[in-house]
Amino acid sequence: MHDVDIKMRKVAQAFIGRMVRPWLWADWIYYKTKRGQAFKVDAAKMDEFTRKVIVDRKSELLDKLKNKNGIVNKDS
Protein backbone atom coordinates (compact mmCIF):
# COMPACT_ATOMS: atom_id res chain seq x y z
CA MET A 1 0.00 0.00 0.00
CA HIS A 2 1.30 3.44 -0.90
CA ASP A 3 2.40 5.75 1.92
CA VAL A 4 -0.23 8.33 0.98
CA ASP A 5 -2.96 5.67 1.15
CA ILE A 6 -1.88 4.84 4.68
CA LYS A 7 -1.84 8.52 5.65
CA MET A 8 -5.28 9.02 4.12
CA ARG A 9 -6.71 6.11 6.11
CA LYS A 10 -5.15 7.41 9.32
CA VAL A 11 -6.51 10.92 8.73
CA ALA A 12 -9.98 9.55 7.96
CA GLN A 13 -9.97 7.38 11.08
CA ALA A 14 -8.77 10.28 13.22
CA PHE A 15 -11.45 12.55 11.76
CA ILE A 16 -14.22 10.06 12.47
CA GLY A 17 -12.84 9.39 15.94
CA ARG A 18 -12.82 13.10 16.65
CA MET A 19 -16.40 13.57 15.49
CA VAL A 20 -17.73 10.98 17.95
CA ARG A 21 -15.83 12.56 20.86
CA PRO A 22 -17.32 16.03 21.47
CA TRP A 23 -14.61 16.92 24.00
CA LEU A 24 -12.10 16.81 21.12
CA TRP A 25 -14.02 19.23 18.89
CA ALA A 26 -12.07 22.22 20.18
CA ASP A 27 -8.85 22.49 18.17
CA TRP A 28 -6.81 23.71 21.12
CA ILE A 29 -7.67 20.53 23.01
CA TYR A 30 -7.45 18.13 20.07
CA TYR A 31 -3.99 19.22 18.92
CA LYS A 32 -2.58 18.71 22.42
CA THR A 33 -3.41 15.00 22.24
CA LYS A 34 -1.13 12.42 20.60
CA ARG A 35 -3.90 11.64 18.14
CA GLY A 36 -4.25 15.31 17.21
CA GLN A 37 -0.51 15.74 16.74
CA ALA A 38 -0.36 12.64 14.53
CA PHE A 39 -3.35 13.94 12.56
CA LYS A 40 -1.58 17.24 11.95
CA VAL A 41 1.57 15.49 10.67
CA ASP A 42 -0.34 13.06 8.44
CA ALA A 43 -2.59 15.80 7.04
CA ALA A 44 0.46 17.96 6.25
CA LYS A 45 2.11 15.06 4.38
CA MET A 46 -1.08 14.45 2.41
CA ASP A 47 -1.27 18.16 1.58
CA GLU A 48 2.36 18.17 0.44
CA PHE A 49 1.75 15.13 -1.78
CA THR A 50 -1.42 16.65 -3.25
CA ARG A 51 0.33 19.92 -4.07
CA LYS A 52 3.20 18.04 -5.74
CA VAL A 53 0.76 16.03 -7.89
CA ILE A 54 -1.03 19.23 -8.94
CA VAL A 55 2.24 20.97 -9.88
CA ASP A 56 3.47 17.91 -11.81
CA ARG A 57 0.23 17.44 -13.72
CA LYS A 58 -0.04 21.15 -14.49
CA SER A 59 3.48 21.06 -15.90
CA GLU A 60 2.66 18.00 -18.02
CA LEU A 61 -0.52 19.59 -19.35
CA LEU A 62 1.27 22.84 -20.20
CA ASP A 63 4.00 20.90 -22.03
CA LYS A 64 1.37 19.00 -24.03
CA LEU A 65 -0.43 22.24 -24.84
CA LYS A 66 2.80 23.90 -25.99
CA ASN A 67 3.68 20.92 -28.18
CA LYS A 68 0.15 20.80 -29.61
CA ASN A 69 0.31 24.48 -30.56
CA GLY A 70 3.62 24.00 -32.39
CA ILE A 71 5.82 25.40 -29.68
CA VAL A 72 8.74 23.05 -29.20
CA ASN A 73 9.70 22.26 -25.64
CA LYS A 74 13.41 22.88 -24.93
CA ASP A 75 13.63 19.61 -22.98
CA SER A 76 12.47 17.50 -25.95
mmCIF file with all atom_site columns, N, CA and C in Angstrom:
data_model
loop_
_atom_site.group_PDB
_atom_site.id
_atom_site.type_symbol
_atom_site.label_atom_id
_atom_site.label_alt_id
_atom_site.label_comp_id
_atom_site.label_asym_id
_atom_site.label_entity_id
_atom_site.label_seq_id
_atom_site.pdbx_PDB_ins_code
_atom_site.Cartn_x
_atom_site.Cartn_y
_atom_site.Cartn_z
_atom_site.occupancy
_atom_site.B_iso_or_equiv
_atom_site.pdbx_formal_charge
_atom_site.auth_seq_id
_atom_site.auth_comp_id
_atom_site.auth_asym_id
_atom_site.auth_atom_id
_atom_site.pdbx_PDB_model_num
ATOM 1   N N  . MET A 1 1  ? 0.854   -1.180 0.000   1.00 0.00 ? 1  MET A N  1
ATOM 2   C CA . MET A 1 1  ? 0.000   0.000  0.000   1.00 0.00 ? 1  MET A CA 1
ATOM 3   C C  . MET A 1 1  ? 0.897   1.240  0.000   1.00 0.00 ? 1  MET A C  1
ATOM 4   N N  . HIS A 1 2  ? 0.545   2.210  -0.778  1.00 0.00 ? 2  HIS A N  1
ATOM 5   C CA . HIS A 1 2  ? 1.305   3.443  -0.905  1.00 0.00 ? 2  HIS A CA 1
ATOM 6   C C  . HIS A 1 2  ? 1.242   4.248  0.391   1.00 0.00 ? 2  HIS A C  1
ATOM 7   N N  . ASP A 1 3  ? 2.311   4.963  0.690   1.00 0.00 ? 3  ASP A N  1
ATOM 8   C CA . ASP A 1 3  ? 2.401   5.750  1.925   1.00 0.00 ? 3  ASP A CA 1
ATOM 9   C C  . ASP A 1 3  ? 1.248   6.745  2.055   1.00 0.00 ? 3  ASP A C  1
ATOM 10  N N  . VAL A 1 4  ? 0.862   7.352  0.938   1.00 0.00 ? 4  VAL A N  1
ATOM 11  C CA . VAL A 1 4  ? -0.232  8.326  0.976   1.00 0.00 ? 4  VAL A CA 1
ATOM 12  C C  . VAL A 1 4  ? -1.553  7.637  1.301   1.00 0.00 ? 4  VAL A C  1
ATOM 13  N N  . ASP A 1 5  ? -1.743  6.429  0.818   1.00 0.00 ? 5  ASP A N  1
ATOM 14  C CA . ASP A 1 5  ? -2.955  5.672  1.153   1.00 0.00 ? 5  ASP A CA 1
ATOM 15  C C  . ASP A 1 5  ? -3.046  5.425  2.653   1.00 0.00 ? 5  ASP A C  1
ATOM 16  N N  . ILE A 1 6  ? -1.918  5.074  3.236   1.00 0.00 ? 6  ILE A N  1
ATOM 17  C CA . ILE A 1 6  ? -1.882  4.837  4.681   1.00 0.00 ? 6  ILE A CA 1
ATOM 18  C C  . ILE A 1 6  ? -2.197  6.123  5.434   1.00 0.00 ? 6  ILE A C  1
ATOM 19  N N  . LYS A 1 7  ? -1.588  7.228  5.001   1.00 0.00 ? 7  LYS A N  1
ATOM 20  C CA . LYS A 1 7  ? -1.843  8.521  5.654   1.00 0.00 ? 7  LYS A CA 1
ATOM 21  C C  . LYS A 1 7  ? -3.315  8.906  5.519   1.00 0.00 ? 7  LYS A C  1
ATOM 22  N N  . MET A 1 8  ? -3.886  8.664  4.344   1.00 0.00 ? 8  MET A N  1
ATOM 23  C CA . MET A 1 8  ? -5.281  9.017  4.125   1.00 0.00 ? 8  MET A CA 1
ATOM 24  C C  . MET A 1 8  ? -6.193  8.214  5.046   1.00 0.00 ? 8  MET A C  1
ATOM 25  N N  . ARG A 1 9  ? -5.903  6.948  5.203   1.00 0.00 ? 9  ARG A N  1
ATOM 26  C CA . ARG A 1 9  ? -6.707  6.112  6.108   1.00 0.00 ? 9  ARG A CA 1
ATOM 27  C C  . ARG A 1 9  ? -6.585  6.591  7.552   1.00 0.00 ? 9  ARG A C  1
ATOM 28  N N  . LYS A 1 10 ? -5.361  6.931  7.959   1.00 0.00 ? 10 LYS A N  1
ATOM 29  C CA . LYS A 1 10 ? -5.151  7.415  9.324   1.00 0.00 ? 10 LYS A CA 1
ATOM 30  C C  . LYS A 1 10 ? -5.897  8.724  9.567   1.00 0.00 ? 10 LYS A C  1
ATOM 31  N N  . VAL A 1 11 ? -5.826  9.637  8.595   1.00 0.00 ? 11 VAL A N  1
ATOM 32  C CA . VAL A 1 11 ? -6.515  10.923 8.727   1.00 0.00 ? 11 VAL A CA 1
ATOM 33  C C  . VAL A 1 11 ? -8.020  10.706 8.792   1.00 0.00 ? 11 VAL A C  1
ATOM 34  N N  . ALA A 1 12 ? -8.542  9.830  7.948   1.00 0.00 ? 12 ALA A N  1
ATOM 35  C CA . ALA A 1 12 ? -9.985  9.553  7.957   1.00 0.00 ? 12 ALA A CA 1
ATOM 36  C C  . ALA A 1 12 ? -10.419 8.942  9.285   1.00 0.00 ? 12 ALA A C  1
ATOM 37  N N  . GLN A 1 13 ? -9.639  7.994  9.792   1.00 0.00 ? 13 GLN A N  1
ATOM 38  C CA . GLN A 1 13 ? -9.969  7.376  11.078  1.00 0.00 ? 13 GLN A CA 1
ATOM 39  C C  . GLN A 1 13 ? -9.907  8.396  12.212  1.00 0.00 ? 13 GLN A C  1
ATOM 40  N N  . ALA A 1 14 ? -8.894  9.257  12.185  1.00 0.00 ? 14 ALA A N  1
ATOM 41  C CA . ALA A 1 14 ? -8.766  10.281 13.224  1.00 0.00 ? 14 ALA A CA 1
ATOM 42  C C  . ALA A 1 14 ? -9.935  11.262 13.153  1.00 0.00 ? 14 ALA A C  1
ATOM 43  N N  . PHE A 1 15 ? -10.333 11.618 11.936  1.00 0.00 ? 15 PHE A N  1
ATOM 44  C CA . PHE A 1 15 ? -11.451 12.548 11.757  1.00 0.00 ? 15 PHE A CA 1
ATOM 45  C C  . PHE A 1 15 ? -12.741 11.960 12.327  1.00 0.00 ? 15 PHE A C  1
ATOM 46  N N  . ILE A 1 16 ? -13.006 10.718 11.978  1.00 0.00 ? 16 ILE A N  1
ATOM 47  C CA . ILE A 1 16 ? -14.223 10.061 12.474  1.00 0.00 ? 16 ILE A CA 1
ATOM 48  C C  . ILE A 1 16 ? -14.162 9.916  13.990  1.00 0.00 ? 16 ILE A C  1
ATOM 49  N N  . GLY A 1 17 ? -13.005 9.512  14.496  1.00 0.00 ? 17 GLY A N  1
ATOM 50  C CA . GLY A 1 17 ? -12.840 9.391  15.943  1.00 0.00 ? 17 GLY A CA 1
ATOM 51  C C  . GLY A 1 17 ? -13.066 10.705 16.660  1.00 0.00 ? 17 GLY A C  1
ATOM 52  N N  . ARG A 1 18 ? -12.628 11.780 16.046  1.00 0.00 ? 18 ARG A N  1
ATOM 53  C CA . ARG A 1 18 ? -12.817 13.104 16.652  1.00 0.00 ? 18 ARG A CA 1
ATOM 54  C C  . ARG A 1 18 ? -14.293 13.504 16.645  1.00 0.00 ? 18 ARG A C  1
ATOM 55  N N  . MET A 1 19 ? -14.990 13.179 15.592  1.00 0.00 ? 19 MET A N  1
ATOM 56  C CA . MET A 1 19 ? -16.397 13.570 15.487  1.00 0.00 ? 19 MET A CA 1
ATOM 57  C C  . MET A 1 19 ? -17.272 12.886 16.537  1.00 0.00 ? 19 MET A C  1
ATOM 58  N N  . VAL A 1 20 ? -16.910 11.690 16.959  1.00 0.00 ? 20 VAL A N  1
ATOM 59  C CA . VAL A 1 20 ? -17.730 10.983 17.947  1.00 0.00 ? 20 VAL A CA 1
ATOM 60  C C  . VAL A 1 20 ? -17.289 11.276 19.387  1.00 0.00 ? 20 VAL A C  1
ATOM 61  N N  . ARG A 1 21 ? -16.302 12.156 19.534  1.00 0.00 ? 21 ARG A N  1
ATOM 62  C CA . ARG A 1 21 ? -15.830 12.564 20.862  1.00 0.00 ? 21 ARG A CA 1
ATOM 63  C C  . ARG A 1 21 ? -15.940 14.083 20.977  1.00 0.00 ? 21 ARG A C  1
ATOM 64  N N  . PRO A 1 22 ? -17.083 14.582 21.432  1.00 0.00 ? 22 PRO A N  1
ATOM 65  C CA . PRO A 1 22 ? -17.317 16.031 21.471  1.00 0.00 ? 22 PRO A CA 1
ATOM 66  C C  . PRO A 1 22 ? -16.256 16.816 22.243  1.00 0.00 ? 22 PRO A C  1
ATOM 67  N N  . TRP A 1 23 ? -15.624 16.201 23.232  1.00 0.00 ? 23 TRP A N  1
ATOM 68  C CA . TRP A 1 23 ? -14.609 16.920 23.998  1.00 0.00 ? 23 TRP A CA 1
ATOM 69  C C  . TRP A 1 23 ? -13.355 17.196 23.171  1.00 0.00 ? 23 TRP A C  1
ATOM 70  N N  . LEU A 1 24 ? -13.244 16.561 22.002  1.00 0.00 ? 24 LEU A N  1
ATOM 71  C CA . LEU A 1 24 ? -12.105 16.809 21.117  1.00 0.00 ? 24 LEU A CA 1
ATOM 72  C C  . LEU A 1 24 ? -12.439 17.776 19.981  1.00 0.00 ? 24 LEU A C  1
ATOM 73  N N  . TRP A 1 25 ? -13.631 18.332 19.976  1.00 0.00 ? 25 TRP A N  1
ATOM 74  C CA . TRP A 1 25 ? -14.021 19.230 18.893  1.00 0.00 ? 25 TRP A CA 1
ATOM 75  C C  . TRP A 1 25 ? -13.240 20.540 18.919  1.00 0.00 ? 25 TRP A C  1
ATOM 76  N N  . ALA A 1 26 ? -12.859 20.989 20.087  1.00 0.00 ? 26 ALA A N  1
ATOM 77  C CA . ALA A 1 26 ? -12.070 22.225 20.180  1.00 0.00 ? 26 ALA A CA 1
ATOM 78  C C  . ALA A 1 26 ? -10.639 21.934 19.706  1.00 0.00 ? 26 ALA A C  1
ATOM 79  N N  . ASP A 1 27 ? -10.185 22.710 18.716  1.00 0.00 ? 27 ASP A N  1
ATOM 80  C CA . ASP A 1 27 ? -8.845  22.487 18.166  1.00 0.00 ? 27 ASP A CA 1
ATOM 81  C C  . ASP A 1 27 ? -7.763  22.564 19.231  1.00 0.00 ? 27 ASP A C  1
ATOM 82  N N  . TRP A 1 28 ? -7.864  23.515 20.133  1.00 0.00 ? 28 TRP A N  1
ATOM 83  C CA . TRP A 1 28 ? -6.809  23.712 21.123  1.00 0.00 ? 28 TRP A CA 1
ATOM 84  C C  . TRP A 1 28 ? -6.675  22.508 22.050  1.00 0.00 ? 28 TRP A C  1
ATOM 85  N N  . ILE A 1 29 ? -7.745  21.770 22.223  1.00 0.00 ? 29 ILE A N  1
ATOM 86  C CA . ILE A 1 29 ? -7.674  20.533 23.011  1.00 0.00 ? 29 ILE A CA 1
ATOM 87  C C  . ILE A 1 29 ? -7.165  19.391 22.132  1.00 0.00 ? 29 ILE A C  1
ATOM 88  N N  . TYR A 1 30 ? -7.765  19.264 20.954  1.00 0.00 ? 30 TYR A N  1
ATOM 89  C CA . TYR A 1 30 ? -7.449  18.134 20.073  1.00 0.00 ? 30 TYR A CA 1
ATOM 90  C C  . TYR A 1 30 ? -5.964  18.079 19.719  1.00 0.00 ? 30 TYR A C  1
ATOM 91  N N  . TYR A 1 31 ? -5.383  19.224 19.367  1.00 0.00 ? 31 TYR A N  1
ATOM 92  C CA . TYR A 1 31 ? -3.993  19.220 18.917  1.00 0.00 ? 31 TYR A CA 1
ATOM 93  C C  . TYR A 1 31 ? -2.990  19.059 20.054  1.00 0.00 ? 31 TYR A C  1
ATOM 94  N N  . LYS A 1 32 ? -3.459  19.027 21.291  1.00 0.00 ? 32 LYS A N  1
ATOM 95  C CA . LYS A 1 32 ? -2.579  18.714 22.424  1.00 0.00 ? 32 LYS A CA 1
ATOM 96  C C  . LYS A 1 32 ? -2.512  17.211 22.686  1.00 0.00 ? 32 LYS A C  1
ATOM 97  N N  . THR A 1 33 ? -3.411  16.458 22.063  1.00 0.00 ? 33 THR A N  1
ATOM 98  C CA . THR A 1 33 ? -3.408  15.003 22.240  1.00 0.00 ? 33 THR A CA 1
ATOM 99  C C  . THR A 1 33 ? -2.447  14.361 21.239  1.00 0.00 ? 33 THR A C  1
ATOM 100 N N  . LYS A 1 34 ? -2.002  13.146 21.536  1.00 0.00 ? 34 LYS A N  1
ATOM 101 C CA . LYS A 1 34 ? -1.127  12.419 20.603  1.00 0.00 ? 34 LYS A CA 1
ATOM 102 C C  . LYS A 1 34 ? -1.834  12.188 19.275  1.00 0.00 ? 34 LYS A C  1
ATOM 103 N N  . ARG A 1 35 ? -3.116  11.878 19.354  1.00 0.00 ? 35 ARG A N  1
ATOM 104 C CA . ARG A 1 35 ? -3.905  11.635 18.143  1.00 0.00 ? 35 ARG A CA 1
ATOM 105 C C  . ARG A 1 35 ? -3.985  12.906 17.285  1.00 0.00 ? 35 ARG A C  1
ATOM 106 N N  . GLY A 1 36 ? -4.176  14.044 17.934  1.00 0.00 ? 36 GLY A N  1
ATOM 107 C CA . GLY A 1 36 ? -4.250  15.314 17.214  1.00 0.00 ? 36 GLY A CA 1
ATOM 108 C C  . GLY A 1 36 ? -2.924  15.695 16.581  1.00 0.00 ? 36 GLY A C  1
ATOM 109 N N  . GLN A 1 37 ? -1.833  15.445 17.282  1.00 0.00 ? 37 GLN A N  1
ATOM 110 C CA . GLN A 1 37 ? -0.510  15.743 16.739  1.00 0.00 ? 37 GLN A CA 1
ATOM 111 C C  . GLN A 1 37 ? -0.199  14.840 15.548  1.00 0.00 ? 37 GLN A C  1
ATOM 112 N N  . ALA A 1 38 ? -0.561  13.570 15.654  1.00 0.00 ? 38 ALA A N  1
ATOM 113 C CA . ALA A 1 38 ? -0.357  12.642 14.533  1.00 0.00 ? 38 ALA A CA 1
ATOM 114 C C  . ALA A 1 38 ? -1.222  13.050 13.341  1.00 0.00 ? 38 ALA A C  1
ATOM 115 N N  . PHE A 1 39 ? -2.459  13.475 13.622  1.00 0.00 ? 39 PHE A N  1
ATOM 116 C CA . PHE A 1 39 ? -3.354  13.937 12.562  1.00 0.00 ? 39 PHE A CA 1
ATOM 117 C C  . PHE A 1 39 ? -2.730  15.110 11.814  1.00 0.00 ? 39 PHE A C  1
ATOM 118 N N  . LYS A 1 40 ? -2.180  16.050 12.554  1.00 0.00 ? 40 LYS A N  1
ATOM 119 C CA . LYS A 1 40 ? -1.584  17.241 11.950  1.00 0.00 ? 40 LYS A CA 1
ATOM 120 C C  . LYS A 1 40 ? -0.421  16.852 11.025  1.00 0.00 ? 40 LYS A C  1
ATOM 121 N N  . VAL A 1 41 ? 0.431   15.946 11.475  1.00 0.00 ? 41 VAL A N  1
ATOM 122 C CA . VAL A 1 41 ? 1.573   15.494 10.670  1.00 0.00 ? 41 VAL A CA 1
ATOM 123 C C  . VAL A 1 41 ? 1.092   14.759 9.419   1.00 0.00 ? 41 VAL A C  1
ATOM 124 N N  . ASP A 1 42 ? 0.169   13.834 9.582   1.00 0.00 ? 42 ASP A N  1
ATOM 125 C CA . ASP A 1 42 ? -0.338  13.061 8.444   1.00 0.00 ? 42 ASP A CA 1
ATOM 126 C C  . ASP A 1 42 ? -1.068  13.950 7.443   1.00 0.00 ? 42 ASP A C  1
ATOM 127 N N  . ALA A 1 43 ? -1.858  14.892 7.934   1.00 0.00 ? 43 ALA A N  1
ATOM 128 C CA . ALA A 1 43 ? -2.585  15.804 7.044   1.00 0.00 ? 43 ALA A CA 1
ATOM 129 C C  . ALA A 1 43 ? -1.611  16.689 6.273   1.00 0.00 ? 43 ALA A C  1
ATOM 130 N N  . ALA A 1 44 ? -0.539  17.130 6.922   1.00 0.00 ? 44 ALA A N  1
ATOM 131 C CA . ALA A 1 44 ? 0.464   17.957 6.247   1.00 0.00 ? 44 ALA A CA 1
ATOM 132 C C  . ALA A 1 44 ? 1.167   17.165 5.145   1.00 0.00 ? 44 ALA A C  1
ATOM 133 N N  . LYS A 1 45 ? 1.468   15.895 5.402   1.00 0.00 ? 45 LYS A N  1
ATOM 134 C CA . LYS A 1 45 ? 2.108   15.062 4.381   1.00 0.00 ? 45 LYS A CA 1
ATOM 135 C C  . LYS A 1 45 ? 1.171   14.814 3.204   1.00 0.00 ? 45 LYS A C  1
ATOM 136 N N  . MET A 1 46 ? -0.108  14.615 3.493   1.00 0.00 ? 46 MET A N  1
ATOM 137 C CA . MET A 1 46 ? -1.085  14.450 2.413   1.00 0.00 ? 46 MET A CA 1
ATOM 138 C C  . MET A 1 46 ? -1.191  15.729 1.591   1.00 0.00 ? 46 MET A C  1
ATOM 139 N N  . ASP A 1 47 ? -1.186  16.873 2.263   1.00 0.00 ? 47 ASP A N  1
ATOM 140 C CA . ASP A 1 47 ? -1.271  18.160 1.575   1.00 0.00 ? 47 ASP A CA 1
ATOM 141 C C  . ASP A 1 47 ? -0.048  18.371 0.685   1.00 0.00 ? 47 ASP A C  1
ATOM 142 N N  . GLU A 1 48 ? 1.120   18.043 1.210   1.00 0.00 ? 48 GLU A N  1
ATOM 143 C CA . GLU A 1 48 ? 2.358   18.167 0.439   1.00 0.00 ? 48 GLU A CA 1
ATOM 144 C C  . GLU A 1 48 ? 2.309   17.286 -0.810  1.00 0.00 ? 48 GLU A C  1
ATOM 145 N N  . PHE A 1 49 ? 1.860   16.050 -0.658  1.00 0.00 ? 49 PHE A N  1
ATOM 146 C CA . PHE A 1 49 ? 1.749   15.128 -1.785  1.00 0.00 ? 49 PHE A CA 1
ATOM 147 C C  . PHE A 1 49 ? 0.759   15.658 -2.824  1.00 0.00 ? 49 PHE A C  1
ATOM 148 N N  . THR A 1 50 ? -0.388  16.136 -2.353  1.00 0.00 ? 50 THR A N  1
ATOM 149 C CA . THR A 1 50 ? -1.419  16.645 -3.253  1.00 0.00 ? 50 THR A CA 1
ATOM 150 C C  . THR A 1 50 ? -0.909  17.839 -4.050  1.00 0.00 ? 50 THR A C  1
ATOM 151 N N  . ARG A 1 51 ? -0.230  18.755 -3.371  1.00 0.00 ? 51 ARG A N  1
ATOM 152 C CA . ARG A 1 51 ? 0.325   19.922 -4.073  1.00 0.00 ? 51 ARG A CA 1
ATOM 153 C C  . ARG A 1 51 ? 1.361   19.506 -5.117  1.00 0.00 ? 51 ARG A C  1
ATOM 154 N N  . LYS A 1 52 ? 2.192   18.513 -4.794  1.00 0.00 ? 52 LYS A N  1
ATOM 155 C CA . LYS A 1 52 ? 3.195   18.037 -5.741  1.00 0.00 ? 52 LYS A CA 1
ATOM 156 C C  . LYS A 1 52 ? 2.524   17.430 -6.972  1.00 0.00 ? 52 LYS A C  1
ATOM 157 N N  . VAL A 1 53 ? 1.482   16.640 -6.762  1.00 0.00 ? 53 VAL A N  1
ATOM 158 C CA . VAL A 1 53 ? 0.762   16.034 -7.886  1.00 0.00 ? 53 VAL A CA 1
ATOM 159 C C  . VAL A 1 53 ? 0.163   17.124 -8.770  1.00 0.00 ? 53 VAL A C  1
ATOM 160 N N  . ILE A 1 54 ? -0.420  18.148 -8.162  1.00 0.00 ? 54 ILE A N  1
ATOM 161 C CA . ILE A 1 54 ? -1.028  19.233 -8.936  1.00 0.00 ? 54 ILE A CA 1
ATOM 162 C C  . ILE A 1 54 ? 0.025   19.956 -9.763  1.00 0.00 ? 54 ILE A C  1
ATOM 163 N N  . VAL A 1 55 ? 1.169   20.274 -9.159  1.00 0.00 ? 55 VAL A N  1
ATOM 164 C CA . VAL A 1 55 ? 2.241   20.965 -9.877  1.00 0.00 ? 55 VAL A CA 1
ATOM 165 C C  . VAL A 1 55 ? 2.756   20.105 -11.027 1.00 0.00 ? 55 VAL A C  1
ATOM 166 N N  . ASP A 1 56 ? 2.978   18.813 -10.768 1.00 0.00 ? 56 ASP A N  1
ATOM 167 C CA . ASP A 1 56 ? 3.470   17.909 -11.815 1.00 0.00 ? 56 ASP A CA 1
ATOM 168 C C  . ASP A 1 56 ? 2.483   17.789 -12.970 1.00 0.00 ? 56 ASP A C  1
ATOM 169 N N  . ARG A 1 57 ? 1.232   17.603 -12.657 1.00 0.00 ? 57 ARG A N  1
ATOM 170 C CA . ARG A 1 57 ? 0.225   17.444 -13.722 1.00 0.00 ? 57 ARG A CA 1
ATOM 171 C C  . ARG A 1 57 ? 0.022   18.742 -14.495 1.00 0.00 ? 57 ARG A C  1
ATOM 172 N N  . LYS A 1 58 ? 0.086   19.864 -13.802 1.00 0.00 ? 58 LYS A N  1
ATOM 173 C CA . LYS A 1 58 ? -0.036  21.154 -14.487 1.00 0.00 ? 58 LYS A CA 1
ATOM 174 C C  . LYS A 1 58 ? 1.115   21.318 -15.471 1.00 0.00 ? 58 LYS A C  1
ATOM 175 N N  . SER A 1 59 ? 2.310   20.965 -15.032 1.00 0.00 ? 59 SER A N  1
ATOM 176 C CA . SER A 1 59 ? 3.481   21.059 -15.897 1.00 0.00 ? 59 SER A CA 1
ATOM 177 C C  . SER A 1 59 ? 3.330   20.157 -17.121 1.00 0.00 ? 59 SER A C  1
ATOM 178 N N  . GLU A 1 60 ? 2.873   18.933 -16.906 1.00 0.00 ? 60 GLU A N  1
ATOM 179 C CA . GLU A 1 60 ? 2.659   18.003 -18.017 1.00 0.00 ? 60 GLU A CA 1
ATOM 180 C C  . GLU A 1 60 ? 1.626   18.538 -19.000 1.00 0.00 ? 60 GLU A C  1
ATOM 181 N N  . LEU A 1 61 ? 0.528   19.058 -18.477 1.00 0.00 ? 61 LEU A N  1
ATOM 182 C CA . LEU A 1 61 ? -0.521  19.588 -19.353 1.00 0.00 ? 61 LEU A CA 1
ATOM 183 C C  . LEU A 1 61 ? -0.033  20.798 -20.139 1.00 0.00 ? 61 LEU A C  1
ATOM 184 N N  . LEU A 1 62 ? 0.732   21.674 -19.496 1.00 0.00 ? 62 LEU A N  1
ATOM 185 C CA . LEU A 1 62 ? 1.267   22.839 -20.200 1.00 0.00 ? 62 LEU A CA 1
ATOM 186 C C  . LEU A 1 62 ? 2.246   22.416 -21.289 1.00 0.00 ? 62 LEU A C  1
ATOM 187 N N  . ASP A 1 63 ? 3.074   21.406 -21.008 1.00 0.00 ? 63 ASP A N  1
ATOM 188 C CA . ASP A 1 63 ? 3.995   20.898 -22.027 1.00 0.00 ? 63 ASP A CA 1
ATOM 189 C C  . ASP A 1 63 ? 3.231   20.325 -23.213 1.00 0.00 ? 63 ASP A C  1
ATOM 190 N N  . LYS A 1 64 ? 2.186   19.561 -22.941 1.00 0.00 ? 64 LYS A N  1
ATOM 191 C CA . LYS A 1 64 ? 1.372   18.998 -24.026 1.00 0.00 ? 64 LYS A CA 1
ATOM 192 C C  . LYS A 1 64 ? 0.716   20.101 -24.841 1.00 0.00 ? 64 LYS A C  1
ATOM 193 N N  . LEU A 1 65 ? 0.224   21.125 -24.153 1.00 0.00 ? 65 LEU A N  1
ATOM 194 C CA . LEU A 1 65 ? -0.427  22.237 -24.841 1.00 0.00 ? 65 LEU A CA 1
ATOM 195 C C  . LEU A 1 65 ? 0.569   22.988 -25.714 1.00 0.00 ? 65 LEU A C  1
ATOM 196 N N  . LYS A 1 66 ? 1.768   23.217 -25.201 1.00 0.00 ? 66 LYS A N  1
ATOM 197 C CA . LYS A 1 66 ? 2.800   23.903 -25.988 1.00 0.00 ? 66 LYS A CA 1
ATOM 198 C C  . LYS A 1 66 ? 3.157   23.090 -27.222 1.00 0.00 ? 66 LYS A C  1
ATOM 199 N N  . ASN A 1 67 ? 3.328   21.785 -27.050 1.00 0.00 ? 67 ASN A N  1
ATOM 200 C CA . ASN A 1 67 ? 3.675   20.919 -28.183 1.00 0.00 ? 67 ASN A CA 1
ATOM 201 C C  . ASN A 1 67 ? 2.539   20.851 -29.193 1.00 0.00 ? 67 ASN A C  1
ATOM 202 N N  . LYS A 1 68 ? 1.315   20.859 -28.723 1.00 0.00 ? 68 LYS A N  1
ATOM 203 C CA . LYS A 1 68 ? 0.153   20.797 -29.607 1.00 0.00 ? 68 LYS A CA 1
ATOM 204 C C  . LYS A 1 68 ? 0.040   22.069 -30.441 1.00 0.00 ? 68 LYS A C  1
ATOM 205 N N  . ASN A 1 69 ? 0.409   23.202 -29.863 1.00 0.00 ? 69 ASN A N  1
ATOM 206 C CA . ASN A 1 69 ? 0.308   24.480 -30.562 1.00 0.00 ? 69 ASN A CA 1
ATOM 207 C C  . ASN A 1 69 ? 1.544   24.776 -31.408 1.00 0.00 ? 69 ASN A C  1
ATOM 208 N N  . GLY A 1 70 ? 2.454   23.814 -31.528 1.00 0.00 ? 70 GLY A N  1
ATOM 209 C CA . GLY A 1 70 ? 3.616   23.999 -32.386 1.00 0.00 ? 70 GLY A CA 1
ATOM 210 C C  . GLY A 1 70 ? 4.798   24.633 -31.695 1.00 0.00 ? 70 GLY A C  1
ATOM 211 N N  . ILE A 1 71 ? 4.696   24.842 -30.421 1.00 0.00 ? 71 ILE A N  1
ATOM 212 C CA . ILE A 1 71 ? 5.816   25.399 -29.681 1.00 0.00 ? 71 ILE A CA 1
ATOM 213 C C  . ILE A 1 71 ? 6.638   24.221 -29.177 1.00 0.00 ? 71 ILE A C  1
ATOM 214 N N  . VAL A 1 72 ? 7.894   24.180 -29.565 1.00 0.00 ? 72 VAL A N  1
ATOM 215 C CA . VAL A 1 72 ? 8.744   23.053 -29.201 1.00 0.00 ? 72 VAL A CA 1
ATOM 216 C C  . VAL A 1 72 ? 9.284   23.264 -27.798 1.00 0.00 ? 72 VAL A C  1
ATOM 217 N N  . ASN A 1 73 ? 9.182   22.237 -27.003 1.00 0.00 ? 73 ASN A N  1
ATOM 218 C CA . ASN A 1 73 ? 9.695   22.262 -25.641 1.00 0.00 ? 73 ASN A CA 1
ATOM 219 C C  . ASN A 1 73 ? 11.214  22.118 -25.684 1.00 0.00 ? 73 ASN A C  1
ATOM 220 N N  . LYS A 1 74 ? 11.946  22.928 -24.937 1.00 0.00 ? 74 LYS A N  1
ATOM 221 C CA . LYS A 1 74 ? 13.410  22.885 -24.925 1.00 0.00 ? 74 LYS A CA 1
ATOM 222 C C  . LYS A 1 74 ? 13.935  21.543 -24.428 1.00 0.00 ? 74 LYS A C  1
ATOM 223 N N  . ASP A 1 75 ? 13.193  20.874 -23.551 1.00 0.00 ? 75 ASP A N  1
ATOM 224 C CA . ASP A 1 75 ? 13.633  19.605 -22.979 1.00 0.00 ? 75 ASP A CA 1
ATOM 225 C C  . ASP A 1 75 ? 13.504  18.450 -23.959 1.00 0.00 ? 75 ASP A C  1
ATOM 226 N N  . SER A 1 76 ? 12.728  18.606 -25.012 1.00 0.00 ? 76 SER A N  1
ATOM 227 C CA . SER A 1 76 ? 12.470  17.498 -25.947 1.00 0.00 ? 76 SER A CA 1
ATOM 228 C C  . SER A 1 76 ? 13.613  17.320 -26.905 1.00 0.00 ? 76 SER A C  1
#
